[in-house]
mmCIF file of C-alpha atoms and ligand atoms in Angstrom:
data_model
loop_
_atom_site.group_PDB
_atom_site.id
_atom_site.type_symbol
_atom_site.label_atom_id
_atom_site.label_comp_id
_atom_site.label_asym_id
_atom_site.label_seq_id
_atom_site.Cartn_x
_atom_site.Cartn_y
_atom_site.Cartn_z
ATOM 1 C CA MET A 1 106.999 128.759 70.986
ATOM 2 C CA LEU A 2 103.542 128.318 72.326
ATOM 3 C CA VAL A 3 101.987 131.136 74.426
ATOM 4 C CA VAL A 4 99.132 130.032 76.679
ATOM 5 C CA ARG A 5 97.263 132.322 78.663
ATOM 6 C CA ASP A 6 94.618 129.937 80.838
ATOM 7 C CA ARG A 7 94.372 126.730 82.459
ATOM 8 C CA ALA A 8 92.483 125.085 79.532
ATOM 9 C CA ALA A 9 94.994 126.020 76.922
ATOM 10 C CA LEU A 10 97.869 124.608 79.366
ATOM 11 C CA ASP A 11 95.897 121.479 79.892
ATOM 12 C CA ALA A 12 95.413 121.050 76.019
ATOM 13 C CA ALA A 13 99.133 121.522 75.671
ATOM 14 C CA ARG A 14 100.527 119.736 78.407
ATOM 15 C CA PRO A 15 100.234 116.143 77.073
ATOM 16 C CA ARG A 16 102.009 116.760 74.061
ATOM 17 C CA LEU A 17 105.102 118.052 75.855
ATOM 18 C CA PRO A 18 107.919 115.245 75.659
ATOM 19 C CA GLY A 19 109.137 114.791 79.253
ATOM 20 C CA PRO A 20 111.011 115.573 81.300
ATOM 21 C CA VAL A 21 109.161 118.814 81.375
ATOM 22 C CA GLY A 22 110.939 121.609 83.248
ATOM 23 C CA LEU A 23 109.307 124.705 84.778
ATOM 24 C CA VAL A 24 110.951 127.906 85.411
ATOM 25 C CA PRO A 25 108.783 130.399 87.345
ATOM 26 C CA THR A 26 109.138 134.080 86.864
ATOM 27 C CA MET A 27 107.372 137.567 87.307
ATOM 28 C CA GLY A 28 108.801 138.784 83.895
ATOM 29 C CA ALA A 29 111.161 141.826 83.394
ATOM 30 C CA LEU A 30 113.373 138.834 82.162
ATOM 31 C CA HIS A 31 117.218 139.522 82.537
ATOM 32 C CA ALA A 32 120.318 137.389 82.373
ATOM 33 C CA GLY A 33 119.594 135.784 85.800
ATOM 34 C CA HIS A 34 116.191 134.348 84.429
ATOM 35 C CA ARG A 35 118.150 133.407 81.342
ATOM 36 C CA ALA A 36 120.642 131.295 83.160
ATOM 37 C CA LEU A 37 117.547 129.385 84.714
ATOM 38 C CA ILE A 38 115.965 128.897 81.378
ATOM 39 C CA ASP A 39 119.441 127.668 79.985
ATOM 40 C CA ARG A 40 119.741 124.970 82.751
ATOM 41 C CA CYS A 41 116.280 123.983 82.136
ATOM 42 C CA ARG A 42 116.702 123.777 78.421
ATOM 43 C CA ALA A 43 119.895 121.569 78.994
ATOM 44 C CA GLU A 44 118.282 119.109 81.442
ATOM 45 C CA CYS A 45 114.634 118.819 80.273
ATOM 46 C CA ALA A 46 112.987 117.903 76.899
ATOM 47 C CA SER A 47 110.565 120.545 77.450
ATOM 48 C CA VAL A 48 110.840 124.044 78.947
ATOM 49 C CA VAL A 49 107.785 125.894 80.329
ATOM 50 C CA VAL A 50 108.424 129.418 81.557
ATOM 51 C CA SER A 51 105.615 131.058 83.455
ATOM 52 C CA ILE A 52 105.429 134.922 83.423
ATOM 53 C CA PHE A 53 103.160 136.076 86.302
ATOM 54 C CA VAL A 54 103.389 139.068 88.571
ATOM 55 C CA ASN A 55 101.957 137.643 91.455
ATOM 56 C CA PRO A 56 99.529 139.823 93.568
ATOM 57 C CA THR A 57 99.646 137.647 96.694
ATOM 58 C CA GLN A 58 103.255 137.909 97.293
ATOM 59 C CA PHE A 59 103.336 141.846 97.316
ATOM 60 C CA GLY A 60 102.447 143.684 100.550
ATOM 61 C CA PRO A 61 100.371 146.949 101.072
ATOM 62 C CA GLY A 62 102.679 149.675 99.998
ATOM 63 C CA GLU A 63 104.946 147.588 97.850
ATOM 64 C CA ASP A 64 105.295 147.853 94.168
ATOM 65 C CA TYR A 65 102.974 145.413 92.742
ATOM 66 C CA ALA A 66 101.201 148.170 90.585
ATOM 67 C CA THR A 67 104.588 149.459 89.191
ATOM 68 C CA TYR A 68 106.438 146.256 88.944
ATOM 69 C CA PRO A 69 108.078 146.492 85.627
ATOM 70 C CA ARG A 70 106.172 144.665 82.837
ATOM 71 C CA ASP A 71 107.089 144.054 79.286
ATOM 72 C CA GLU A 72 105.486 140.920 77.825
ATOM 73 C CA ALA A 73 106.544 141.574 74.421
ATOM 74 C CA ALA A 74 110.241 141.738 75.299
ATOM 75 C CA ASP A 75 109.875 138.701 77.620
ATOM 76 C CA LEU A 76 108.208 136.853 74.880
ATOM 77 C CA ARG A 77 111.032 137.438 72.569
ATOM 78 C CA ALA A 78 113.609 136.556 75.229
ATOM 79 C CA CYS A 79 112.005 133.236 75.920
ATOM 80 C CA GLU A 80 111.646 132.575 72.230
ATOM 81 C CA ALA A 81 115.375 133.369 71.640
ATOM 82 C CA ALA A 82 116.139 130.984 74.749
ATOM 83 C CA GLY A 83 114.396 128.139 73.125
ATOM 84 C CA VAL A 84 111.138 127.761 75.179
ATOM 85 C CA ASP A 85 108.622 125.556 74.264
ATOM 86 C CA VAL A 86 105.700 127.120 76.171
ATOM 87 C CA ALA A 87 105.315 130.353 77.699
ATOM 88 C CA PHE A 88 102.672 130.633 80.294
ATOM 89 C CA VAL A 89 101.387 133.958 80.784
ATOM 90 C CA PRO A 90 98.245 133.947 82.898
ATOM 91 C CA ALA A 91 95.763 136.598 83.938
ATOM 92 C CA VAL A 92 95.414 136.840 87.686
ATOM 93 C CA GLU A 93 91.915 134.938 87.382
ATOM 94 C CA ALA A 94 93.480 132.116 85.730
ATOM 95 C CA ILE A 95 95.518 131.496 88.699
ATOM 96 C CA TYR A 96 93.147 132.554 91.479
ATOM 97 C CA PRO A 97 89.615 131.748 90.988
ATOM 98 C CA ARG A 98 87.227 134.628 92.054
ATOM 99 C CA GLY A 99 86.842 134.288 95.894
ATOM 100 C CA ALA A 100 89.935 132.068 96.241
ATOM 101 C CA SER A 101 91.108 132.037 99.987
ATOM 102 C CA THR A 102 93.144 129.013 100.198
ATOM 103 C CA THR A 103 96.914 129.592 100.672
ATOM 104 C CA VAL A 104 99.958 127.576 101.656
ATOM 105 C CA ASP A 105 101.975 128.574 104.798
ATOM 106 C CA VAL A 106 105.306 127.072 105.225
ATOM 107 C CA GLY A 107 105.571 128.175 108.855
ATOM 108 C CA ARG A 108 108.610 129.728 110.474
ATOM 109 C CA VAL A 109 110.922 129.596 107.443
ATOM 110 C CA GLY A 110 108.434 132.005 106.057
ATOM 111 C CA THR A 111 108.197 134.546 108.832
ATOM 112 C CA VAL A 112 111.928 135.147 109.339
ATOM 113 C CA LEU A 113 114.314 137.595 107.560
ATOM 114 C CA GLU A 114 112.584 138.674 104.465
ATOM 115 C CA GLY A 115 109.389 137.282 105.658
ATOM 116 C CA ALA A 116 109.448 139.513 109.178
ATOM 117 C CA ARG A 117 110.013 142.634 107.085
ATOM 118 C CA ARG A 118 107.350 141.651 104.347
ATOM 119 C CA PRO A 119 104.549 139.606 106.080
ATOM 120 C CA GLY A 120 102.741 137.413 103.983
ATOM 121 C CA HIS A 121 105.398 137.410 101.311
ATOM 122 C CA PHE A 122 106.336 133.919 101.373
ATOM 123 C CA ARG A 123 102.662 132.568 101.963
ATOM 124 C CA GLY A 124 101.871 134.200 98.566
ATOM 125 C CA VAL A 125 105.104 132.647 96.981
ATOM 126 C CA ALA A 126 104.343 129.402 98.442
ATOM 127 C CA THR A 127 100.753 129.357 97.117
ATOM 128 C CA VAL A 128 101.600 130.714 93.655
ATOM 129 C CA VAL A 129 104.332 127.971 93.510
ATOM 130 C CA THR A 130 102.281 125.097 94.642
ATOM 131 C CA ILE A 131 99.525 126.343 91.881
ATOM 132 C CA LEU A 132 102.171 126.344 89.270
ATOM 133 C CA LEU A 133 103.673 123.014 90.041
ATOM 134 C CA ASP A 134 100.114 121.703 90.225
ATOM 135 C CA LEU A 135 99.112 123.043 86.747
ATOM 136 C CA VAL A 136 102.236 122.302 84.893
ATOM 137 C CA ARG A 137 103.253 119.187 86.607
ATOM 138 C CA PRO A 138 106.862 119.505 85.839
ATOM 139 C CA GLY A 139 109.465 116.884 86.683
ATOM 140 C CA ARG A 140 111.901 119.580 87.483
ATOM 141 C CA ALA A 141 111.657 123.190 88.409
ATOM 142 C CA TYR A 142 114.329 125.767 88.472
ATOM 143 C CA PHE A 143 114.893 128.707 91.165
ATOM 144 C CA GLY A 144 117.548 131.180 91.781
ATOM 145 C CA GLN A 145 120.044 130.965 94.579
ATOM 146 C CA LYS A 146 119.866 134.796 94.645
ATOM 147 C CA ASP A 147 116.581 134.430 96.454
ATOM 148 C CA GLY A 148 117.935 132.243 99.178
ATOM 149 C CA GLN A 149 114.954 132.256 101.483
ATOM 150 C CA GLN A 150 112.670 131.558 98.731
ATOM 151 C CA VAL A 151 114.751 128.468 97.978
ATOM 152 C CA VAL A 152 114.453 127.300 101.557
ATOM 153 C CA VAL A 153 110.723 128.015 101.535
ATOM 154 C CA ILE A 154 109.975 126.059 98.148
ATOM 155 C CA ARG A 155 112.213 123.046 99.439
ATOM 156 C CA ARG A 156 110.221 122.901 102.499
ATOM 157 C CA LEU A 157 106.880 122.958 100.671
ATOM 158 C CA VAL A 158 107.946 120.392 98.210
ATOM 159 C CA ARG A 159 109.154 118.061 101.021
ATOM 160 C CA ASP A 160 106.298 118.698 103.335
ATOM 161 C CA LEU A 161 103.591 118.278 100.653
ATOM 162 C CA GLY A 162 105.312 115.505 98.823
ATOM 163 C CA VAL A 163 105.247 117.362 95.735
ATOM 164 C CA PRO A 164 106.927 114.904 92.862
ATOM 165 C CA VAL A 165 109.388 117.534 91.330
ATOM 166 C CA GLU A 166 113.151 117.912 91.464
ATOM 167 C CA LEU A 167 114.288 121.405 92.301
ATOM 168 C CA GLY A 168 117.500 122.763 90.426
ATOM 169 C CA ILE A 169 119.032 125.636 92.176
ATOM 170 C CA VAL A 170 120.655 127.991 90.105
ATOM 171 C CA PRO A 171 123.767 130.152 91.102
ATOM 172 C CA THR A 172 123.417 133.948 91.318
ATOM 173 C CA VAL A 173 124.158 135.966 88.008
ATOM 174 C CA ARG A 174 125.944 139.173 88.725
ATOM 175 C CA ASP A 175 127.140 142.267 86.947
ATOM 176 C CA ALA A 176 130.837 142.583 86.553
ATOM 177 C CA ASP A 177 131.084 144.754 89.880
ATOM 178 C CA GLY A 178 129.220 141.821 91.759
ATOM 179 C CA LEU A 179 125.739 143.266 92.164
ATOM 180 C CA ALA A 180 123.278 140.429 91.615
ATOM 181 C CA LEU A 181 121.080 141.045 88.800
ATOM 182 C CA SER A 182 117.410 142.065 89.862
ATOM 183 C CA SER A 183 114.271 143.665 88.037
ATOM 184 C CA ARG A 184 114.441 146.069 91.050
ATOM 185 C CA ASN A 185 117.955 147.314 90.486
ATOM 186 C CA ARG A 186 116.225 149.848 88.232
ATOM 187 C CA TYR A 187 114.936 151.735 91.151
ATOM 188 C CA LEU A 188 118.337 152.773 92.018
ATOM 189 C CA SER A 189 119.558 156.226 91.299
ATOM 190 C CA PRO A 190 123.037 156.294 89.588
ATOM 191 C CA ALA A 191 124.739 157.142 92.768
ATOM 192 C CA GLU A 192 123.266 154.341 94.512
ATOM 193 C CA ARG A 193 123.840 152.012 91.635
ATOM 194 C CA ALA A 194 127.610 152.865 92.141
ATOM 195 C CA ALA A 195 127.277 152.105 95.881
ATOM 196 C CA ALA A 196 125.250 148.791 95.435
ATOM 197 C CA PRO A 197 128.183 146.496 95.140
ATOM 198 C CA VAL A 198 128.680 147.160 98.849
ATOM 199 C CA VAL A 199 126.120 144.331 99.410
ATOM 200 C CA ARG A 200 128.366 141.721 97.590
ATOM 201 C CA ARG A 201 131.588 143.025 99.389
ATOM 202 C CA ALA A 202 129.790 142.304 102.694
ATOM 203 C CA LEU A 203 129.137 138.873 101.749
ATOM 204 C CA LEU A 204 132.569 138.292 100.548
ATOM 205 C CA ALA A 205 133.878 139.638 103.805
ATOM 206 C CA ALA A 206 131.963 137.134 105.764
ATOM 207 C CA MET A 207 132.830 134.414 103.325
ATOM 208 C CA ALA A 208 136.617 135.357 103.676
ATOM 209 C CA ALA A 209 136.223 135.155 107.561
ATOM 210 C CA HIS A 210 134.555 132.072 107.291
ATOM 211 C CA ALA A 211 137.230 130.318 104.726
ATOM 212 C CA GLY A 212 139.862 131.804 107.321
ATOM 213 C CA GLY A 213 138.195 129.332 109.924
ATOM 214 C CA GLU A 214 135.910 131.897 111.693
ATOM 215 C CA ARG A 215 132.790 129.887 112.690
ATOM 216 C CA ASP A 216 131.319 132.407 115.372
ATOM 217 C CA GLY A 217 127.821 133.625 114.159
ATOM 218 C CA ASP A 218 128.088 137.197 115.853
ATOM 219 C CA ARG A 219 131.487 137.758 114.228
ATOM 220 C CA LEU A 220 130.354 136.670 110.745
ATOM 221 C CA ARG A 221 127.312 138.921 111.194
ATOM 222 C CA ALA A 222 129.401 141.925 112.467
ATOM 223 C CA ALA A 223 131.860 141.304 109.298
ATOM 224 C CA MET A 224 128.888 142.019 106.836
ATOM 225 C CA ARG A 225 127.735 145.076 109.160
ATOM 226 C CA ASP A 226 130.940 146.805 109.051
ATOM 227 C CA VAL A 227 131.189 146.805 105.407
ATOM 228 C CA VAL A 228 127.708 148.106 104.939
ATOM 229 C CA ALA A 229 128.175 150.937 107.594
ATOM 230 C CA ALA A 230 130.992 152.352 105.680
ATOM 231 C CA GLU A 231 128.469 153.108 102.794
ATOM 232 C CA PRO A 232 126.594 156.091 103.498
ATOM 233 C CA LEU A 233 123.947 155.451 100.887
ATOM 234 C CA ALA A 234 123.065 152.079 102.299
ATOM 235 C CA SER A 235 121.254 151.122 105.565
ATOM 236 C CA LEU A 236 121.549 147.439 106.759
ATOM 237 C CA ASP A 237 118.288 145.726 107.558
ATOM 238 C CA TYR A 238 119.587 142.428 108.479
ATOM 239 C CA ALA A 239 122.810 140.302 108.149
ATOM 240 C CA SER A 240 122.065 136.790 109.050
ATOM 241 C CA VAL A 241 123.903 133.578 109.539
ATOM 242 C CA ALA A 242 121.287 130.986 109.653
ATOM 243 C CA ASP A 243 120.872 127.241 109.476
ATOM 244 C CA ALA A 244 120.231 126.266 105.881
ATOM 245 C CA GLY A 245 117.270 124.127 106.501
ATOM 246 C CA THR A 246 115.445 125.935 109.421
ATOM 247 C CA LEU A 247 116.846 129.597 108.908
ATOM 248 C CA GLU A 248 117.329 129.780 112.752
ATOM 249 C CA GLU A 249 120.233 132.204 113.671
ATOM 250 C CA LEU A 250 123.411 130.164 114.666
ATOM 251 C CA ALA A 251 125.772 130.993 117.325
ATOM 252 C CA ARG A 252 128.356 128.781 115.612
ATOM 253 C CA ILE A 253 128.454 127.315 112.142
ATOM 254 C CA ASP A 254 128.979 123.821 112.241
ATOM 255 C CA GLY A 255 126.469 122.214 109.313
ATOM 256 C CA PRO A 256 125.083 123.714 106.318
ATOM 257 C CA ALA A 257 124.559 127.453 106.740
ATOM 258 C CA LEU A 258 122.965 130.457 104.747
ATOM 259 C CA LEU A 259 124.735 133.902 104.912
ATOM 260 C CA SER A 260 122.379 136.413 103.837
ATOM 261 C CA LEU A 261 121.701 140.285 104.157
ATOM 262 C CA ALA A 262 119.135 142.877 103.170
ATOM 263 C CA VAL A 263 120.242 146.335 102.621
ATOM 264 C CA ASP A 264 117.836 149.423 102.121
ATOM 265 C CA PHE A 265 118.511 152.048 99.727
ATOM 266 C CA ARG A 266 116.377 155.164 99.421
ATOM 267 C CA ASP A 267 113.730 153.445 96.655
ATOM 268 C CA ALA A 268 115.155 149.737 96.460
ATOM 269 C CA ARG A 269 115.652 146.975 99.075
ATOM 270 C CA LEU A 270 118.608 144.519 97.930
ATOM 271 C CA ILE A 271 119.172 141.173 99.200
ATOM 272 C CA ASP A 272 122.021 138.683 98.625
ATOM 273 C CA CYS A 273 122.971 135.484 100.009
ATOM 274 C CA GLU A 274 125.751 132.642 99.849
ATOM 275 C CA PRO A 275 125.143 129.256 101.024
ATOM 276 C CA ILE A 276 127.869 127.449 103.093
ATOM 277 C CA ALA A 277 128.086 123.675 102.564
HETATM 278 P P1 AMP B 301 111.599 136.875 89.731
HETATM 279 O O1 AMP B 301 111.219 137.151 88.249
HETATM 280 O O2 AMP B 301 112.390 137.776 90.399
HETATM 281 O O3 AMP B 301 110.635 136.219 90.525
HETATM 282 O O4 AMP B 301 112.532 135.603 89.680
HETATM 283 C C1 AMP B 301 112.122 134.415 89.100
HETATM 284 C C2 AMP B 301 113.361 133.376 89.252
HETATM 285 O O5 AMP B 301 114.563 134.001 88.771
HETATM 286 C C3 AMP B 301 113.447 133.214 90.893
HETATM 287 O O6 AMP B 301 113.925 132.055 91.026
HETATM 288 C C4 AMP B 301 114.856 134.260 91.088
HETATM 289 O O7 AMP B 301 115.485 133.684 92.280
HETATM 290 C C5 AMP B 301 115.615 133.815 89.829
HETATM 291 N N1 AMP B 301 116.595 134.993 89.763
HETATM 292 C C6 AMP B 301 116.332 136.334 89.685
HETATM 293 N N2 AMP B 301 117.548 136.959 89.712
HETATM 294 C C7 AMP B 301 118.646 136.107 89.554
HETATM 295 C C8 AMP B 301 119.879 136.420 89.381
HETATM 296 N N3 AMP B 301 120.511 137.427 89.461
HETATM 297 N N4 AMP B 301 120.638 135.189 89.560
HETATM 298 C C9 AMP B 301 119.940 133.907 89.361
HETATM 299 N N5 AMP B 301 118.513 133.769 89.472
HETATM 300 C C10 AMP B 301 118.019 134.750 89.765
#
C-alpha cells in the first residue's frame, strides 16, 4: 500500500493505478462501517484509494474538530489489511491552499435538518468532496447511507456540477443492538450507550407504521418522537419525513422518501436514517 500525503505524490501515483479507480473518503478512526465501504469498493474497482482527512471546514465553532479521534497508525493498518492500494493522508494545507476562500454550496438541501443545526457543515462537506474527487478522479466513490443527508448533498453536487463519477451508497453497519457505528459513539457514557439503541427503535417504529400502510408525514414523525420521548437520557432534536431528493418535509409519502432523526445525549448527537423507495 502506498501512503501519499500531498498533491504531487498523488499526481505521480494516479496514472499508474489501473481503472476503475474507487475512492472512499473518510475522516479516519476507521471502524467496521468504513470497512464495509472499502470492501464494496475493493469488490467493484481495480484500484482502491482511501482518503483520511479530518476536514476542518465541516466543523462549526464549538464542535469537536480539535478532539476528533485521530489514530493514523491504526487507520493505515486497517487500510492495509483491507487491501487498499493508496491511502491519501493529506495535511490541511495539501487540501486548502493558504488563503483559500472558494466553497461549494449545494443550496437548500444543505441548510435543512443537520444543516440547520450545524450551519456551514454541508458547505464544508461539499467543498472537500469536490476537491477530493478532482484530485483523485475516481470512476466510483463510496459513501455510507448512515449519513443520509450527506448522500443527498453529494448526489446533488455530482448532478449539478456534472462530475463524472458513479456513487456507491453502502447500507448502515450497526452494532448487534442496532446502534449505527460511529466514531462519535465513544462520547457516550456507559448509561447513554445502553440507551442509544432508542434511535434505531424510533426508526423501526416509523418503518413498521409505513409498512402497515401509514403514509401521513405527521403520524410517522410522531411514531419516532414517541419512542425517543420514553428514554430519559435522550432528547429528540428532529424527526423528519422528507422527500428523498429535495429534503422538503412531506405531508404524505407518495414517492421516494428519507426517514431521519437526530437525538441529543449529553456529549453526543446521534443521527440515523432509513430511505424509503
Ligand atoms: P466519516 O469518517 O465519519 O466521515 O465517514 C466516512 C464514510 O463512512 C461516510 O461516507 C460515512 O457515511 C460512512 N460511514 C460511517 N459510519 C458508517 C456506518 N456505520 N455504516 C456505513 N457507513 C458508515
